Amino acid sequence: MTTGSKAGSVALVGRPNAGKSTLMNHLLGEKVAIVSDKPQTTRYRLVGILSDSRGQMVFHDTPGMHKPLHQMNRQMVRYAVEALNAADVSCLLIDSTQRYGSGDEYLLDLLSKARGLKVAVLNKIDRVDKPRLLPLMERYGAAGFLEEIVPISALHGDGCDMLLDVLWKSLPEGEPIYDQELFTLHPERFLVAELIREKVLLETRDELPYTTTVLIDHWEEATEGDLTRLHASILVERPGQKAILIGRGGTTIKKLGTAARLEIESFLGRRVYLDLRVKLEPRWRDNRKLLANMDRELWSGETESG
Ligand SMILES: Nc1nc2c(ncn2[C@@H]2O[C@H](COP(=O)(O)OP(=O)(O)O)[C@@H](O)[C@H]2O)c(=O)[nH]1
Ligand SMILES: [Mg+2]
């Protein structure tokens, strides 16, 4: 074993919108998890891998913790609890612009039962005055079981080096588990579907974000040249939602299609033809078969069975 080399897992948990996905992307320098200001942006347990001279840190980004009403939401909370129970270090992300409430109490209690070391991360300090941060620091300090409380801005990077130092220090010694070149375990196909869903979230409001999902129907690499042909469907639950997503004269779907295509092109490093369809699929969120299929799409075969 290389002396001093660290390896282990870090769970990122917290309420919706705390900035868990922003933090993971920032620390990796890669976009593994899509980000939006809508709750329920992250629906799965997402794996991001950081390898450097200090060793290998495997992040598990999770959906925000909230009251589950649908089958899909129950699955989302389960992902977060699983990650907590399996991690060497659990990071509780807190939006420090928000008041401390019963939801935070619940999470703190859940965290106290986690297996590994626990760290609290006060995020979005770019948006709060220092004096307002102190009572929050004290509040979490009083919990008594936290290894460290680190204030950061995941968006701008402030405090992130300090957080990384804390995390590396907390991980056990060990050899890297995954190839040093890998930054995630999720297949391109899944990441591309997520990029499309991100544009749907950015372009729509109200209940639409929760009731939409994206499926890749067809993926074809060019036999000549560098054009990848993608056909994807955006599932909605009601006819009215379909109309919103398409927009007057198709403007909304066109706009989000272009935004998605440009980002997919830069992600894949190839030119992309993207065909987007909006499909009516009532109650897809309670469709166990569909959810199970989506679950399988999450992992690249041999690396992990989710
Ligand atoms: N001002 C500010 N906004 C942030 C910060 N971190 C995340 N956000 C924003 O908060 C929203 C939710 O972020 P996201 O990473 O999706 O949160 P998650 O639900 O916990 O994964 C997005 O609009 C982010 O741009 C931060 O440090 N400062
Ligand atoms: Mg997220």
XYZ file of C-alpha atoms and ligand atoms in Angstrom:
335
model
C 0.000 0.000 0.000
C 1.219 3.505 -0.826
C 1.756 5.113 2.570
C -0.741 7.821 3.324
C -2.892 7.168 0.264
C -6.577 7.612 1.097
C -9.650 5.966 -0.393
C -13.286 6.047 0.598
C -16.753 7.380 0.067
C -18.417 10.671 0.950
C -22.217 10.982 1.035
C -23.703 14.385 0.219
C -27.087 14.749 1.877
C -29.375 17.618 2.751
C -32.603 19.354 1.907
C -33.553 20.062 -1.707
C -31.663 23.044 -3.170
C -28.931 23.096 -0.514
C -26.333 22.886 -3.296
C -25.243 19.234 -3.071
C -24.963 18.757 -6.827
C -23.270 22.131 -7.333
C -20.693 21.138 -4.715
C -19.978 17.732 -6.238
C -19.561 19.213 -9.726
C -17.291 21.934 -8.370
C -15.047 19.513 -6.499
C -14.808 17.211 -9.524
C -14.448 19.976 -12.097
C -16.929 17.936 -14.166
C -20.673 18.085 -14.529
C -21.975 14.751 -13.281
C -25.139 16.051 -11.656
C -27.516 18.522 -13.235
C -28.364 21.628 -11.242
C -31.429 23.854 -11.056
C -33.274 26.023 -8.588
C -36.193 23.535 -8.628
C -36.453 20.912 -5.880
C -36.172 17.272 -6.988
C -33.562 18.057 -9.614
C -31.480 15.083 -8.444
C -33.546 11.904 -8.533
C -30.904 9.255 -8.065
C -27.801 8.481 -6.095
C -25.094 9.861 -8.364
C -21.462 8.856 -8.144
C -18.608 11.282 -8.769
C -14.967 10.234 -8.414
C -12.098 12.514 -7.431
C -8.604 11.092 -7.850
C -5.441 13.031 -7.048
C -2.084 12.627 -5.333
C -3.847 12.214 -1.994
C -5.904 9.248 -3.123
C -9.450 8.611 -4.297
C -12.660 10.104 -2.956
C -15.961 8.691 -4.178
C -18.867 11.111 -3.777
C -22.482 10.019 -3.564
C -24.762 12.915 -4.439
C -28.337 12.263 -3.320
C -31.841 13.606 -3.820
C -32.975 16.142 -1.245
C -34.763 14.725 1.758
C -38.494 15.424 1.790
C -41.816 13.770 2.406
C -42.372 11.064 -0.207
C -45.758 11.064 -1.941
C -45.089 8.982 -5.046
C -43.297 5.719 -5.649
C -40.503 7.685 -7.306
C -40.130 9.982 -4.302
C -39.994 7.077 -1.883
C -37.189 5.691 -3.990
C -35.447 9.089 -3.855
C -35.412 9.235 -0.057
C -34.232 5.619 0.054
C -31.230 6.561 -2.142
C -30.218 9.221 0.372
C -30.566 6.949 3.405
C -28.602 4.183 1.656
C -25.794 6.597 0.858
C -25.690 7.757 4.485
C -25.441 4.238 5.789
C -22.695 3.207 3.393
C -20.387 6.233 3.475
C -17.080 6.649 5.295
C -17.912 10.341 5.684
C -21.349 11.954 5.603
C -21.614 15.595 4.604
C -24.773 17.436 5.548
C -25.235 20.367 3.165
C -27.133 23.312 4.611
C -28.441 26.336 2.755
C -27.316 29.067 5.151
C -29.694 31.601 3.599
C -32.589 29.587 5.056
C -33.873 29.584 8.618
C -33.189 26.508 10.753
C -36.399 24.491 10.991
C -37.953 21.123 11.731
C -36.682 19.720 8.421
C -33.120 20.464 9.536
C -33.802 18.890 12.901
C -34.991 15.710 11.167
C -31.902 15.558 8.965
C -29.527 16.176 11.836
C -31.148 13.295 13.698
C -30.830 11.044 10.636
C -27.194 12.072 10.274
C -26.431 11.260 13.899
C -27.312 7.628 13.138
C -25.027 7.375 10.114
C -22.116 4.973 10.268
C -19.104 7.131 9.389
C -17.681 10.503 10.387
C -20.023 13.464 10.041
C -19.365 16.928 8.692
C -21.750 19.873 8.343
C -21.280 22.215 5.396
C -22.888 25.658 5.537
C -23.328 26.556 1.880
C -24.153 29.768 -0.009
C -22.066 31.998 2.265
C -21.773 34.343 -0.709
C -25.354 35.302 0.090
C -25.269 35.768 3.878
C -23.574 38.244 6.195
C -21.015 36.769 8.564
C -22.986 37.698 11.736
C -25.908 35.590 10.513
C -23.652 32.606 10.073
C -22.562 32.445 13.702
C -25.888 31.302 15.231
C -26.050 28.529 12.603
C -22.489 27.442 13.415
C -23.433 27.347 17.098
C -26.647 25.461 16.429
C -24.829 22.696 14.539
C -21.905 22.772 16.956
C -24.325 22.029 19.795
C -25.299 18.743 18.111
C -22.027 17.415 19.502
C -21.318 14.649 16.995
C -19.992 16.671 14.068
C -16.338 16.332 13.178
C -16.223 19.812 11.602
C -18.536 22.614 10.457
C -17.265 24.193 7.252
C -18.724 27.335 5.646
C -18.441 27.362 1.853
C -19.808 28.723 -1.384
C -20.164 25.777 -3.750
C -21.025 28.183 -6.533
C -17.924 30.362 -6.215
C -15.563 27.877 -4.589
C -14.872 29.738 -1.317
C -13.998 27.343 1.491
C -13.961 24.324 -0.850
C -10.224 23.685 -0.412
C -10.682 23.700 3.328
C -13.593 21.296 2.989
C -11.482 18.998 0.816
C -8.724 19.018 3.449
C -11.270 17.990 6.080
C -12.638 15.218 3.844
C -9.239 13.784 2.901
C -8.252 13.836 6.567
C -11.421 11.931 7.503
C -11.084 9.160 4.905
C -9.454 5.833 5.755
C -6.170 4.776 4.167
C -6.511 2.595 1.144
C -5.835 2.001 -2.517
C -7.978 3.563 -5.270
C -11.029 1.449 -6.109
C -11.690 2.814 -9.592
C -9.574 3.735 -12.598
C -7.959 7.147 -11.926
C -9.311 8.477 -15.238
C -12.959 7.850 -14.320
C -14.921 10.759 -12.901
C -18.234 8.921 -12.732
C -19.775 5.449 -13.052
C -22.798 6.572 -15.051
C -22.959 5.880 -18.786
C -22.999 8.704 -21.358
C -26.518 7.729 -22.281
C -27.774 8.516 -18.786
C -25.793 11.768 -18.467
C -27.159 12.944 -21.813
C -30.774 12.233 -20.760
C -30.087 14.237 -17.610
C -28.705 17.200 -19.583
C -31.958 17.266 -21.550
C -33.977 17.107 -18.328
C -31.950 20.019 -16.955
C -33.023 22.181 -19.889
C -36.649 21.158 -19.289
C -36.262 22.272 -15.654
C -34.733 25.582 -16.696
C -37.426 26.326 -19.259
C -40.514 25.370 -17.256
C -42.144 26.361 -13.993
C -44.579 25.131 -11.358
C -45.435 21.459 -11.320
C -43.919 20.550 -14.679
C -40.421 19.812 -13.365
C -41.708 17.076 -11.046
C -43.877 15.426 -13.627
C -41.341 15.145 -16.421
C -38.704 12.596 -17.249
C -36.493 11.988 -20.263
C -35.873 8.694 -22.055
C -33.287 8.134 -24.777
C -35.101 6.083 -27.426
C -32.382 5.791 -30.003
C -28.628 6.522 -30.094
C -26.751 6.114 -33.325
C -23.095 6.894 -33.957
C -22.276 7.964 -37.498
C -20.486 5.422 -39.619
C -18.736 8.359 -41.288
C -17.907 11.771 -39.848
C -18.675 12.701 -36.264
C -22.436 13.137 -36.144
C -24.294 11.343 -33.344
C -28.032 10.953 -33.876
C -30.159 11.026 -30.753
C -33.876 10.495 -30.380
C -35.305 11.255 -26.965
C -38.758 11.547 -25.434
C -39.838 13.848 -22.679
C -42.629 12.169 -20.701
C -45.399 14.292 -19.223
C -48.513 13.250 -17.299
C -51.203 15.544 -18.696
C -52.159 17.020 -22.079
C -51.847 20.572 -20.703
C -48.235 19.882 -19.741
C -47.509 18.679 -23.219
C -48.843 21.950 -24.599
C -46.678 23.999 -22.190
C -43.567 22.060 -23.075
C -44.107 22.435 -26.801
C -44.978 26.110 -26.477
C -46.672 28.408 -28.957
C -45.617 27.351 -32.427
C -43.094 24.939 -30.901
C -40.910 27.736 -29.482
C -40.313 26.202 -26.034
C -39.309 22.752 -27.224
C -37.139 24.299 -29.931
C -35.355 26.544 -27.439
C -34.666 23.797 -24.932
C -33.704 21.398 -27.706
C -31.041 23.791 -28.965
C -29.688 24.439 -25.466
C -29.557 20.688 -24.791
C -27.902 19.894 -28.140
C -25.141 22.480 -27.617
C -24.309 21.142 -24.177
C -24.432 17.506 -25.319
C -22.075 18.376 -28.188
C -19.533 19.907 -25.835
C -19.928 16.986 -23.399
C -19.475 14.286 -26.063
C -17.006 16.298 -28.154
C -18.993 15.409 -31.271
C -21.666 16.997 -33.429
C -25.175 15.928 -32.436
C -28.509 15.717 -34.166
C -31.169 15.781 -31.461
C -34.772 14.797 -32.079
C -37.021 15.558 -29.093
C -40.587 14.282 -28.722
C -43.048 15.076 -25.963
C -45.067 12.007 -24.960
C -48.107 11.708 -22.777
C -47.554 8.982 -20.160
C -50.012 9.424 -17.294
C -48.792 8.126 -13.934
C -45.269 7.304 -15.129
C -44.081 8.174 -11.598
C -45.977 5.217 -10.240
C -44.922 2.885 -13.050
C -42.580 0.445 -11.337
C -41.395 -1.149 -14.559
C -40.416 2.181 -16.065
C -38.669 3.226 -12.845
C -36.781 -0.062 -12.713
C -35.628 0.466 -16.304
C -34.470 3.969 -15.463
C -32.601 2.575 -12.486
C -30.711 0.172 -14.721
C -29.734 2.962 -17.138
C -27.943 4.652 -14.235
C -24.949 2.355 -14.144
C -22.439 1.268 -16.739
C -22.820 -2.503 -16.563
C -19.758 -3.880 -14.876
C -18.932 -1.029 -12.455
C -21.811 -1.097 -9.984
C -25.211 -2.665 -9.794
C -27.402 0.098 -8.460
N -25.621 31.846 -4.360
C -25.344 30.541 -4.345
N -26.154 29.686 -4.983
C -25.849 28.361 -4.937
C -24.710 27.880 -4.246
N -24.681 26.543 -4.381
C -25.767 26.204 -5.126
N -26.471 27.299 -5.466
C -27.707 27.360 -6.260
O -28.739 26.673 -5.561
C -29.611 25.988 -6.467
C -29.693 24.515 -6.111
O -28.447 23.916 -6.356
P -28.309 22.337 -6.530
O -26.844 22.034 -6.571
O -29.155 21.825 -7.638
O -28.916 21.857 -5.117
P -29.243 20.361 -4.625
O -30.709 20.194 -4.780
O -28.845 20.325 -3.185
O -28.430 19.420 -5.454
C -29.049 26.241 -7.863
O -29.756 27.314 -8.437
C -27.587 26.615 -7.585
O -27.038 27.443 -8.581
C -23.856 28.830 -3.585
O -22.836 28.528 -2.980
N -24.226 30.144 -3.673
Mg -29.009 17.877 -6.606
